[in-house]
CSV table of C-alpha atoms and ligand atoms in Angstrom, one decimal:
chain,number,residue,atom,x,y,z
A,1,UNK,CA,106.3,83.6,93.0
A,2,UNK,CA,104.7,85.7,95.6
A,3,UNK,CA,104.4,89.5,95.1
A,4,UNK,CA,102.6,90.5,98.3
A,5,UNK,CA,102.1,94.2,98.9
A,6,UNK,CA,100.9,96.4,101.7
A,7,UNK,CA,97.2,96.3,101.9
A,8,UNK,CA,96.8,92.7,100.5
A,9,UNK,CA,95.1,90.1,102.8
A,10,UNK,CA,97.7,87.9,104.2
A,11,UNK,CA,97.3,84.5,102.6
A,12,UNK,CA,95.8,82.1,105.1
A,13,UNK,CA,97.3,78.6,105.5
A,14,UNK,CA,97.3,75.5,107.8
A,15,UNK,CA,100.6,74.5,109.3
A,16,UNK,CA,102.4,72.5,112.0
A,17,UNK,CA,104.1,74.6,114.7
A,18,UNK,CA,105.8,74.0,118.0
A,19,UNK,CA,102.5,74.8,119.5
A,20,UNK,CA,100.6,72.3,117.4
A,21,UNK,CA,98.6,72.7,114.2
A,22,UNK,CA,97.9,76.2,113.3
A,23,UNK,CA,95.1,77.7,111.0
A,24,UNK,CA,96.8,81.1,110.4
A,25,UNK,CA,93.8,83.4,110.2
A,26,UNK,CA,92.0,81.6,113.1
A,27,UNK,CA,95.2,81.9,115.1
A,28,UNK,CA,95.4,85.6,114.6
A,29,UNK,CA,91.8,86.1,115.7
A,30,UNK,CA,91.2,89.7,116.7
A,31,UNK,CA,94.8,90.5,117.4
A,32,UNK,CA,97.6,92.0,115.4
A,33,UNK,CA,100.4,89.7,114.3
A,34,UNK,CA,104.1,89.8,113.6
A,35,UNK,CA,104.8,86.9,111.2
A,36,UNK,CA,108.6,86.5,110.7
A,37,UNK,CA,110.9,83.9,109.1
A,38,UNK,CA,114.5,83.0,110.0
A,39,UNK,CA,116.9,81.1,107.7
A,40,UNK,CA,117.7,78.0,109.8
A,41,UNK,CA,117.8,76.6,113.2
A,42,UNK,CA,121.0,76.2,115.2
A,43,UNK,CA,122.6,79.3,113.6
A,44,UNK,CA,124.0,82.2,115.5
A,45,UNK,CA,122.1,85.2,114.4
A,46,UNK,CA,118.8,83.5,114.3
A,47,UNK,CA,119.4,82.4,118.0
A,48,UNK,CA,119.8,86.0,119.1
A,49,UNK,CA,116.7,87.0,117.3
A,50,UNK,CA,114.6,84.3,118.7
A,51,UNK,CA,115.8,85.3,122.2
A,52,UNK,CA,115.1,88.9,121.6
A,53,UNK,CA,111.5,88.2,120.4
A,54,UNK,CA,111.0,86.2,123.6
A,55,UNK,CA,112.4,88.8,125.7
A,56,UNK,CA,110.0,91.4,124.2
A,57,UNK,CA,107.0,89.2,124.6
A,58,UNK,CA,105.4,91.6,127.1
A,59,UNK,CA,105.9,94.5,124.6
A,60,UNK,CA,104.1,92.7,121.9
A,61,UNK,CA,101.3,91.6,124.3
A,62,UNK,CA,100.8,95.2,125.4
A,63,UNK,CA,100.1,96.2,121.9
A,64,UNK,CA,97.8,93.2,121.2
A,65,UNK,CA,100.3,91.6,118.9
A,66,UNK,CA,100.9,87.9,118.6
A,67,UNK,CA,104.4,86.7,117.3
A,68,UNK,CA,104.9,83.8,115.1
A,69,UNK,CA,108.1,82.5,113.4
A,70,UNK,CA,108.8,80.2,110.5
A,71,UNK,CA,111.7,78.4,109.1
A,72,UNK,CA,112.5,75.5,106.8
A,73,UNK,CA,113.7,73.3,109.6
A,74,UNK,CA,111.5,70.5,110.8
A,75,UNK,CA,109.5,70.4,114.1
A,76,UNK,CA,111.9,68.1,115.9
A,77,UNK,CA,114.7,70.6,115.1
A,78,UNK,CA,112.6,73.6,116.2
A,79,UNK,CA,111.9,72.0,119.4
A,80,UNK,CA,115.7,70.9,120.1
A,81,UNK,CA,116.7,74.5,119.1
A,82,UNK,CA,114.2,76.2,121.4
A,83,UNK,CA,116.2,74.7,124.3
A,84,UNK,CA,119.3,76.3,123.2
A,85,UNK,CA,117.6,79.7,122.6
A,86,UNK,CA,116.1,79.5,126.1
A,87,UNK,CA,119.4,78.5,127.8
A,88,UNK,CA,121.5,81.1,125.9
A,89,UNK,CA,119.1,84.0,126.1
A,90,UNK,CA,117.8,83.1,129.6
A,91,UNK,CA,114.2,83.3,128.0
A,92,UNK,CA,111.2,81.1,127.7
A,93,UNK,CA,110.1,81.1,124.1
A,94,UNK,CA,106.3,80.8,124.1
A,95,UNK,CA,105.4,81.9,120.5
A,96,UNK,CA,104.9,79.3,117.8
A,97,UNK,CA,107.6,78.4,115.3
A,98,UNK,CA,106.1,76.9,112.1
A,99,UNK,CA,108.0,74.0,110.3
A,100,UNK,CA,108.0,74.6,106.6
A,101,UNK,CA,110.4,72.0,105.2
A,102,UNK,CA,108.8,72.0,101.8
A,103,UNK,CA,108.9,75.9,101.7
A,104,UNK,CA,105.1,75.9,100.9
A,105,UNK,CA,104.4,78.8,103.1
A,106,UNK,CA,107.8,80.4,102.4
A,107,UNK,CA,106.7,80.4,98.7
A,108,UNK,CA,103.2,81.9,99.5
A,109,UNK,CA,104.9,84.8,101.3
A,110,UNK,CA,108.0,85.3,99.1
A,111,UNK,CA,110.3,84.5,102.0
A,112,UNK,CA,113.0,82.8,99.6
A,113,UNK,CA,115.8,84.8,98.2
A,114,UNK,CA,116.1,84.3,94.4
A,115,UNK,CA,119.5,85.9,94.3
A,116,UNK,CA,121.0,83.6,97.0
A,117,UNK,CA,124.0,81.9,95.5
A,118,UNK,CA,125.9,81.1,98.7
A,119,UNK,CA,126.1,77.2,98.7
A,120,UNK,CA,126.1,77.3,102.4
A,121,UNK,CA,122.8,79.0,102.4
A,122,UNK,CA,120.8,76.1,100.7
A,123,UNK,CA,119.1,73.1,102.0
A,124,UNK,CA,118.6,70.3,99.5
A,125,UNK,CA,119.5,72.8,96.6
A,126,UNK,CA,117.0,75.3,97.6
A,127,UNK,CA,117.6,78.5,99.6
A,128,UNK,CA,116.9,79.0,103.1
A,129,UNK,CA,114.0,81.4,104.0
A,130,UNK,CA,115.3,85.0,104.4
A,131,UNK,CA,114.6,87.3,107.3
A,132,UNK,CA,111.1,88.4,106.4
A,133,UNK,CA,108.8,90.4,108.6
A,134,UNK,CA,105.0,90.9,108.0
A,135,UNK,CA,103.0,92.9,110.3
A,136,UNK,CA,99.3,91.9,110.0
A,137,UNK,CA,96.2,93.8,111.5
A,138,UNK,CA,93.2,92.2,112.9
A,139,UNK,CA,91.3,92.5,109.5
A,140,UNK,CA,94.2,90.3,108.2
A,141,UNK,CA,95.6,93.0,106.1
A,142,UNK,CA,99.3,93.4,105.6
A,143,UNK,CA,100.5,96.6,107.1
A,144,UNK,CA,104.3,96.2,107.0
A,145,UNK,CA,106.8,94.1,105.0
A,146,UNK,CA,110.4,94.1,105.6
A,147,UNK,CA,113.1,91.8,104.5
A,148,UNK,CA,116.5,91.6,105.9
A,149,UNK,CA,119.6,89.6,104.5
A,150,UNK,CA,120.7,86.6,106.3
A,151,UNK,CA,123.7,88.3,107.6
A,152,UNK,CA,122.0,90.9,109.6
A,153,UNK,CA,119.9,90.4,112.8
A,154,UNK,CA,116.7,92.4,113.0
A,155,UNK,CA,116.1,95.4,115.3
A,156,UNK,CA,112.7,94.2,116.9
A,157,UNK,CA,112.4,97.6,118.6
A,158,UNK,CA,112.0,99.1,115.2
A,159,UNK,CA,109.3,96.7,114.4
A,160,UNK,CA,107.5,97.7,117.7
A,161,UNK,CA,107.9,101.4,116.8
A,162,UNK,CA,106.1,100.8,113.3
A,163,UNK,CA,103.3,99.1,115.2
A,164,UNK,CA,103.0,101.9,117.6
A,165,UNK,CA,102.9,104.3,114.5
A,166,UNK,CA,100.3,102.2,112.7
A,167,UNK,CA,98.2,101.7,115.7
A,168,UNK,CA,98.2,105.4,116.5
A,169,UNK,CA,97.5,106.6,112.9
A,170,UNK,CA,94.5,104.0,112.9
A,171,UNK,CA,93.1,106.0,115.9
A,172,UNK,CA,94.0,109.6,114.9
A,173,UNK,CA,94.3,111.5,111.6
A,174,UNK,CA,98.1,111.7,112.1
A,175,UNK,CA,101.3,110.3,110.5
A,176,UNK,CA,104.7,110.0,112.3
A,177,UNK,CA,107.8,111.7,111.2
A,178,UNK,CA,111.4,110.3,110.6
A,179,UNK,CA,112.8,108.7,113.8
A,180,UNK,CA,109.6,109.2,115.6
A,181,UNK,CA,109.1,107.3,119.0
A,182,UNK,CA,106.1,107.2,121.2
A,183,UNK,CA,105.7,110.5,123.1
A,184,UNK,CA,107.3,112.7,120.4
A,185,UNK,CA,105.4,115.2,118.3
A,186,UNK,CA,103.4,113.8,115.3
A,187,UNK,CA,102.2,115.4,112.1
A,188,UNK,CA,98.6,116.1,111.0
A,189,UNK,CA,97.6,114.0,108.1
A,190,UNK,CA,98.2,115.9,104.9
A,191,UNK,CA,94.7,115.4,103.7
A,192,UNK,CA,93.3,117.5,106.4
A,193,UNK,CA,92.2,121.0,105.4
A,194,UNK,CA,93.4,124.0,107.6
A,195,UNK,CA,90.0,124.1,109.3
A,196,UNK,CA,89.8,120.4,109.9
A,197,UNK,CA,93.4,120.2,111.3
A,198,UNK,CA,92.5,123.2,113.6
A,199,UNK,CA,89.4,121.4,114.7
A,200,UNK,CA,91.1,118.1,115.2
A,201,UNK,CA,94.3,119.4,116.8
A,202,UNK,CA,93.7,122.9,118.3
A,203,UNK,CA,96.9,124.7,118.9
A,204,UNK,CA,99.0,122.7,116.6
A,205,UNK,CA,102.1,124.3,115.0
A,206,UNK,CA,102.0,125.0,111.3
A,207,UNK,CA,105.7,124.9,109.8
A,208,UNK,CA,104.2,124.8,106.3
A,209,UNK,CA,100.7,124.3,105.2
A,210,UNK,CA,101.5,120.6,104.4
A,211,UNK,CA,103.7,120.1,107.6
A,212,UNK,CA,101.8,120.6,110.9
A,213,UNK,CA,103.3,119.4,114.1
A,214,UNK,CA,100.9,118.0,116.7
A,215,UNK,CA,101.6,117.3,120.4
A,216,UNK,CA,99.4,114.5,121.5
A,217,UNK,CA,98.6,113.7,125.1
A,218,UNK,CA,100.6,110.7,126.5
A,219,UNK,CA,97.4,108.6,126.6
A,220,UNK,CA,96.3,109.4,122.9
B,301,LIG,C1,122.8,83.1,111.3
B,301,LIG,O1,121.7,82.9,112.0
B,301,LIG,O2,123.8,83.3,111.8
B,301,LIG,C2,122.8,82.7,109.7
B,301,LIG,C3,121.9,81.9,109.3
B,301,LIG,C4,122.0,81.6,107.7
B,301,LIG,C5,122.8,82.3,107.1
B,301,LIG,C6,123.7,83.2,107.6
B,301,LIG,C7,123.6,83.5,109.0
C-alpha cells in the first residue's frame, strides 16, 4: 500500500501509453508534470475532465508542465475513447494516457480507493482508480497530492493555481494566501526576519509581525 507524501521522489516506472512506451522520470525530463488518474474510460465525468485538460494544454505548456493521465482500462479502450473525448469536447487530446489494467502503477501511487464498496465501481472485483492528482517538479519531487471522489470532476484551474503558487514560491521568499490568484498580493515567508523582509520586499505592509503583505511586480 502506497503512502506517498509531499517531498517524496515520485516512484519511477515503465508503462505503455497512448503515445507509446513511457519511462516516467525520463518522460518528465526537465519539466514539471501533472500525473492524474481517472476511474474508467467511456464514463461521463471522466470525459469532461479529459476534454478540459486538453483545452488547457496551452496553460500547462506556458508553465513548463507536461500532463499525463492513467486509468485501469487498456490501450485499445483509451484510443477509442479519445475519439469521443475529442468529438464531444471539440479538442485534440495530445497528452499520453497510461494503460494500467493490472493496477501496478495505481498501487505504487495509492490511486485505489480501499473504502470503495459500490459494485458498479469495480472491474474484475477490484476498484477503479480514483481521481488522483500528483504535481511533480523537475527534480521529480512530489509537490502536490489531491484525491477527489469518483462522483466529482476536478477543477483544473485550481491545479494551475497551485502550480503558479509553487513556481512563484520557488523563485521568491513568499507564500500565497487563501484564494490567491496570480497578480494578487502575496505574503513574505514567515521565516524572514523584519530586516530580511524589508531588504527583500521594501515597502511591504506589515499587518502583524508574522503577516506581511507584499505586492510583486506582474513579471515577478
Ligand atoms: C464518471 O466519470 O462519470 C464516473 C466514473 C466512475 C465512477 C463514477 C463516475
